[in-house]
Each structure stands twice: as C-alpha cells, then as structure tokens.
Coordinates of N, CA and C in Angstrom, one line a residue:
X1 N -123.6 -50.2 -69.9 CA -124.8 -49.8 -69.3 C -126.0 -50.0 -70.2
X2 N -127.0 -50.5 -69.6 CA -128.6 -50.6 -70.2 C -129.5 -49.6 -69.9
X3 N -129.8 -48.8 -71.1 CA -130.9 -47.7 -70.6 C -132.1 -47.8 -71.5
X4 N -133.4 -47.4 -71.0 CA -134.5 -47.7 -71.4 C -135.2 -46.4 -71.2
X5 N -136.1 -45.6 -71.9 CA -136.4 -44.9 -71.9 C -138.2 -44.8 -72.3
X6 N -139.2 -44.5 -71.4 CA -140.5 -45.0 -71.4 C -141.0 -43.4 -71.6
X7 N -142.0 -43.5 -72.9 CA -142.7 -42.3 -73.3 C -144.2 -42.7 -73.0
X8 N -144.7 -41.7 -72.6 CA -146.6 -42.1 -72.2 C -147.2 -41.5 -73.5
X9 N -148.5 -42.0 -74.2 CA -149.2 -41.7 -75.1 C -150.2 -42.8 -75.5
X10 N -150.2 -42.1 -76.8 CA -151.4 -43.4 -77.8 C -150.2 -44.1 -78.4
X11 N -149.5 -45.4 -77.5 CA -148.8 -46.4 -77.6 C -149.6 -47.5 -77.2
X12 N -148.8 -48.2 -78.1 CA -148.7 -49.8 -77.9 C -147.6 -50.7 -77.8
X13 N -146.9 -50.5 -76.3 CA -145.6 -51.4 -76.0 C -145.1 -52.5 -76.8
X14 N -146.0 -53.5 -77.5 CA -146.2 -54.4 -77.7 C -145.2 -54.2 -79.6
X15 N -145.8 -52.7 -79.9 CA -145.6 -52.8 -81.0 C -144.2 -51.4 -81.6
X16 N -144.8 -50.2 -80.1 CA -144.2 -49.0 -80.2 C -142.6 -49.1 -79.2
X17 N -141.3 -49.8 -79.8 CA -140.1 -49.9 -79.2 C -139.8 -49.8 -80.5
X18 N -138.1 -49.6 -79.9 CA -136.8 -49.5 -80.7 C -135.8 -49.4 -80.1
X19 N -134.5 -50.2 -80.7 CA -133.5 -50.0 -79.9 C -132.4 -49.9 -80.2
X20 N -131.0 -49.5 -79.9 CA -130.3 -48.6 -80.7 C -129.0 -49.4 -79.9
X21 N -127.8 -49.6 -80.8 CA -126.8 -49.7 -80.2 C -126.8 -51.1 -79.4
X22 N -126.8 -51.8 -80.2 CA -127.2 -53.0 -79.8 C -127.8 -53.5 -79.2
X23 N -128.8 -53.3 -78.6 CA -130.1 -52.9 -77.6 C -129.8 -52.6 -76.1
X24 N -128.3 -52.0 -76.0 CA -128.2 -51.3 -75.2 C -128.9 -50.1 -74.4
X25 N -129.6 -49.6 -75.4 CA -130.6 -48.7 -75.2 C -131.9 -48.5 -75.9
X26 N -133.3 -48.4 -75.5 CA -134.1 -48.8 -75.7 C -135.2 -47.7 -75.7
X27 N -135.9 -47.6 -76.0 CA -137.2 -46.4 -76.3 C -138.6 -46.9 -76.4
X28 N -139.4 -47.0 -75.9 CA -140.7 -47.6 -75.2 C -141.8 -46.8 -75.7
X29 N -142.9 -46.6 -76.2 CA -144.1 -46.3 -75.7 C -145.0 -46.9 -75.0
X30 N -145.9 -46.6 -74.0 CA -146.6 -47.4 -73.2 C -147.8 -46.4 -73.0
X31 N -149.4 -46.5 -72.9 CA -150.2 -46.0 -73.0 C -150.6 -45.2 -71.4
X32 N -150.8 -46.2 -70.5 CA -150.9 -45.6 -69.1 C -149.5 -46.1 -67.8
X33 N -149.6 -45.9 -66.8 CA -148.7 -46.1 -66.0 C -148.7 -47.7 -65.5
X34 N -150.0 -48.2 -65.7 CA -149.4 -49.6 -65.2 C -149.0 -50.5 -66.5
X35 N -149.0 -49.7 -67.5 CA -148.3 -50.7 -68.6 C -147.5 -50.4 -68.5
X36 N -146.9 -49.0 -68.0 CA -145.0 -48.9 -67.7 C -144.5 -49.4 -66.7
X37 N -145.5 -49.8 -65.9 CA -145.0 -50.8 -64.7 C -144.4 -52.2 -65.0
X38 N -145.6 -52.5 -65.8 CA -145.1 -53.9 -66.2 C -143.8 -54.2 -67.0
X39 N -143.8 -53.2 -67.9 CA -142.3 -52.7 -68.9 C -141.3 -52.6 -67.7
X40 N -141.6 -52.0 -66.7 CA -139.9 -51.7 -66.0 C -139.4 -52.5 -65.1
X41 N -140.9 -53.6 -64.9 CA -140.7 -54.7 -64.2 C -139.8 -56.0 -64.8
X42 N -140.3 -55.9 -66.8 CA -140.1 -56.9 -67.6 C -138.1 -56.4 -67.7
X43 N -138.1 -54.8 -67.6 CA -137.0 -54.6 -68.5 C -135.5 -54.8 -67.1
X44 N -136.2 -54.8 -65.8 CA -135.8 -55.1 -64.6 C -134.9 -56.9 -64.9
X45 N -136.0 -57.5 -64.9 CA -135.7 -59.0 -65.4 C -134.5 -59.0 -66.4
X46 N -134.5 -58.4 -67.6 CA -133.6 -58.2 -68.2 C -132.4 -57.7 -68.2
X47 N -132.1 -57.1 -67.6 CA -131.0 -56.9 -66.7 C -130.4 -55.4 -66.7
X48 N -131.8 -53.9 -67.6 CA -131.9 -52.8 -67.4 C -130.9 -52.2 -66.0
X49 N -129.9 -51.5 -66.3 CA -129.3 -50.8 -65.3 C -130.1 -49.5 -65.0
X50 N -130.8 -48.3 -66.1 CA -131.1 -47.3 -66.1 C -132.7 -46.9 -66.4
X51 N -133.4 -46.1 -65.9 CA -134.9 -46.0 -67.0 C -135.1 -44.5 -66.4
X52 N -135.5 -44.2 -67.7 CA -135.8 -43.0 -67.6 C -137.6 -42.5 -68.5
X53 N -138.3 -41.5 -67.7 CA -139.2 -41.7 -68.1 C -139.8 -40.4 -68.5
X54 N -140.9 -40.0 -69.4 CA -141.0 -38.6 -69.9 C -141.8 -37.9 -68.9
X55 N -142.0 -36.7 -69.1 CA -142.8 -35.4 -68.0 C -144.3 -36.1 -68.4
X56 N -144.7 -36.7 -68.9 CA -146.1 -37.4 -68.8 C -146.7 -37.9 -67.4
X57 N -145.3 -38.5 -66.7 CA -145.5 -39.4 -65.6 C -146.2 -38.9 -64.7
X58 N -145.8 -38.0 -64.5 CA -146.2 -36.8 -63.5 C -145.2 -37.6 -62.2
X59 N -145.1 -36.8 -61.0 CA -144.3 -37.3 -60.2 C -145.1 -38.5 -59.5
X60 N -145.8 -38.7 -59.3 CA -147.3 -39.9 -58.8 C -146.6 -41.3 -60.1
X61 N -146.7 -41.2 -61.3 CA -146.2 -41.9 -62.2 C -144.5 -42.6 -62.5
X62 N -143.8 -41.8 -61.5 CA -142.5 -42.2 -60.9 C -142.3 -43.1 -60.3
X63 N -143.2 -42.8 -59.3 CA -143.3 -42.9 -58.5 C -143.8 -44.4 -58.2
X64 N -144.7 -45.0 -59.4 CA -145.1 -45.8 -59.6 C -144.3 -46.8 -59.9
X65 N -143.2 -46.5 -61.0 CA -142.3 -46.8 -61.6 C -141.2 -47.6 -60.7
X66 N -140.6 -46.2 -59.9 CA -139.8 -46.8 -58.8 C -140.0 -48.3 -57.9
X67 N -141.2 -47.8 -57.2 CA -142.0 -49.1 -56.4 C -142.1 -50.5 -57.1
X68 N -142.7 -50.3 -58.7 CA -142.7 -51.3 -59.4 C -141.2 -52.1 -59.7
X69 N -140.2 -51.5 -59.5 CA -138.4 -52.5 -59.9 C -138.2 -52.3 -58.5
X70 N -138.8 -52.1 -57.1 CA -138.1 -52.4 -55.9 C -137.2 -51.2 -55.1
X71 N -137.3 -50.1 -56.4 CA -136.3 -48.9 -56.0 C -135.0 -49.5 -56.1
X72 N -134.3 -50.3 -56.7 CA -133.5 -51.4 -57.0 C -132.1 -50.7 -58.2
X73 N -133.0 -50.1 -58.9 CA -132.7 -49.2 -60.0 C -133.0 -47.8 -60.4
X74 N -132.1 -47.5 -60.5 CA -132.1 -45.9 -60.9 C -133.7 -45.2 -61.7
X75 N -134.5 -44.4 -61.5 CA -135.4 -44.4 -62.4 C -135.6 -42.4 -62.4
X76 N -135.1 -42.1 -63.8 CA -135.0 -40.3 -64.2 C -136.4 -39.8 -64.7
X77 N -136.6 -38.9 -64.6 CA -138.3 -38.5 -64.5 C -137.7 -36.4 -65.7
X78 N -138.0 -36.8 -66.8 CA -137.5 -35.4 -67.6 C -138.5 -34.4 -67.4
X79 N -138.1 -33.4 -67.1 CA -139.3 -32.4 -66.9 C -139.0 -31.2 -67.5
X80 N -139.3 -30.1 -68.0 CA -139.1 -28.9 -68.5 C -138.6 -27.8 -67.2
X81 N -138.6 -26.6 -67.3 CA -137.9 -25.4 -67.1 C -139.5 -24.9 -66.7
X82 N -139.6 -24.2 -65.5 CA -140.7 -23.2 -65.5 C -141.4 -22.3 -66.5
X83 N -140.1 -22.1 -67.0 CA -140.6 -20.4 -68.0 C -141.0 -21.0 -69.2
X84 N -141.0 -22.3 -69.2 CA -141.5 -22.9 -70.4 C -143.0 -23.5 -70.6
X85 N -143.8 -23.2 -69.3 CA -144.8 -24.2 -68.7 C -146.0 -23.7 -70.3
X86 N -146.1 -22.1 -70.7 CA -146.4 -22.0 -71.4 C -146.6 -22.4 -73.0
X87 N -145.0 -23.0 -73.3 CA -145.4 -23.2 -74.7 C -145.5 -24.9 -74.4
X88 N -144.9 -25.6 -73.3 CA -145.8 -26.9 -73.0 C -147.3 -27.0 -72.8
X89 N -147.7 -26.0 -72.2 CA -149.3 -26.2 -72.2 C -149.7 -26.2 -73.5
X90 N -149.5 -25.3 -74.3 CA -149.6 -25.2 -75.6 C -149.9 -26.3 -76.1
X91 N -148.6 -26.8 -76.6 CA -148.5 -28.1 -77.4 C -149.1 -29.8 -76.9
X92 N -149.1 -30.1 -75.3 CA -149.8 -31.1 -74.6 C -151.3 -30.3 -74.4
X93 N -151.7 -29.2 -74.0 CA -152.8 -28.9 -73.3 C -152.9 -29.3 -72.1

C-alpha cells in the first residue's frame, strides 16, 4: 500500500516532502488547500492507494481533497478529542 500524508502550514510542497520505506509512504507539506489539491491529484497519478490529511483541513478542506482524486481513493481527515479543544487552541490559536 501507498500512503501519503498532507500537513497544512508555512510549506513549500515543492521543497517540504519526505518519504520513508521506500516511498511507500510519504509526508507532504502544502501551504493552502488548493496546493493539496494539486498534490493529491499529482499523488493520484502516481498510483497513491491512501491520503490522509491533518485537522488544518477543516472538514470544507476534505472535502476538497476528496472531489479533487474523484472520491476514487480513500482520503482520512485526523482530528483531536473534544476535551482537548483547549490545549489545541492553545498551541494553533
């Protein structure tokens, strides 16, 4: 299996990757949602089984994601625990 995993920030796709295990698995930064579009479209081509994406996305940014590979492929959206919304605001704001 091919899994890819897209983090939102002050990235640069171009430069912020790495990949592990032969590049079986992959780790992405990408700055806004349509540059993770283009990534999951590129990593689609490539023949990505799995993508999974951080609580940045918001569910709208999934959502994006999804539509962008056709719904074709699996796509996981990581989110925190309620009781934790606090020390996440925290540290994101």
């Amino acid at each position: 299996m091919k899994f890819a995993f897209l983090i939102m920030g002050e990235f640069d796709s171009e430069k912020d990757r790495q990949s592990i295990h032969g590049g079986a698995a992959q780790i992405i930064g990408v700055s806004n949602i349509e540059e993770a579009c283009r990534e999951a479209k590129q990593l689609q081509r490539e023949g990505i089984d799995c993508i999974e994406v951080c609580g940045a996305f918001g569910e709208k940014g999934v959502e994006a994601v999804i539509q962008a590979t056709d719904n074709q492929i699996p796509v996981g959206y990581v989110v925190h625990l309620p009781k934790q919304d606090k020390l996440f605001q925290a540290l994101f704001g």
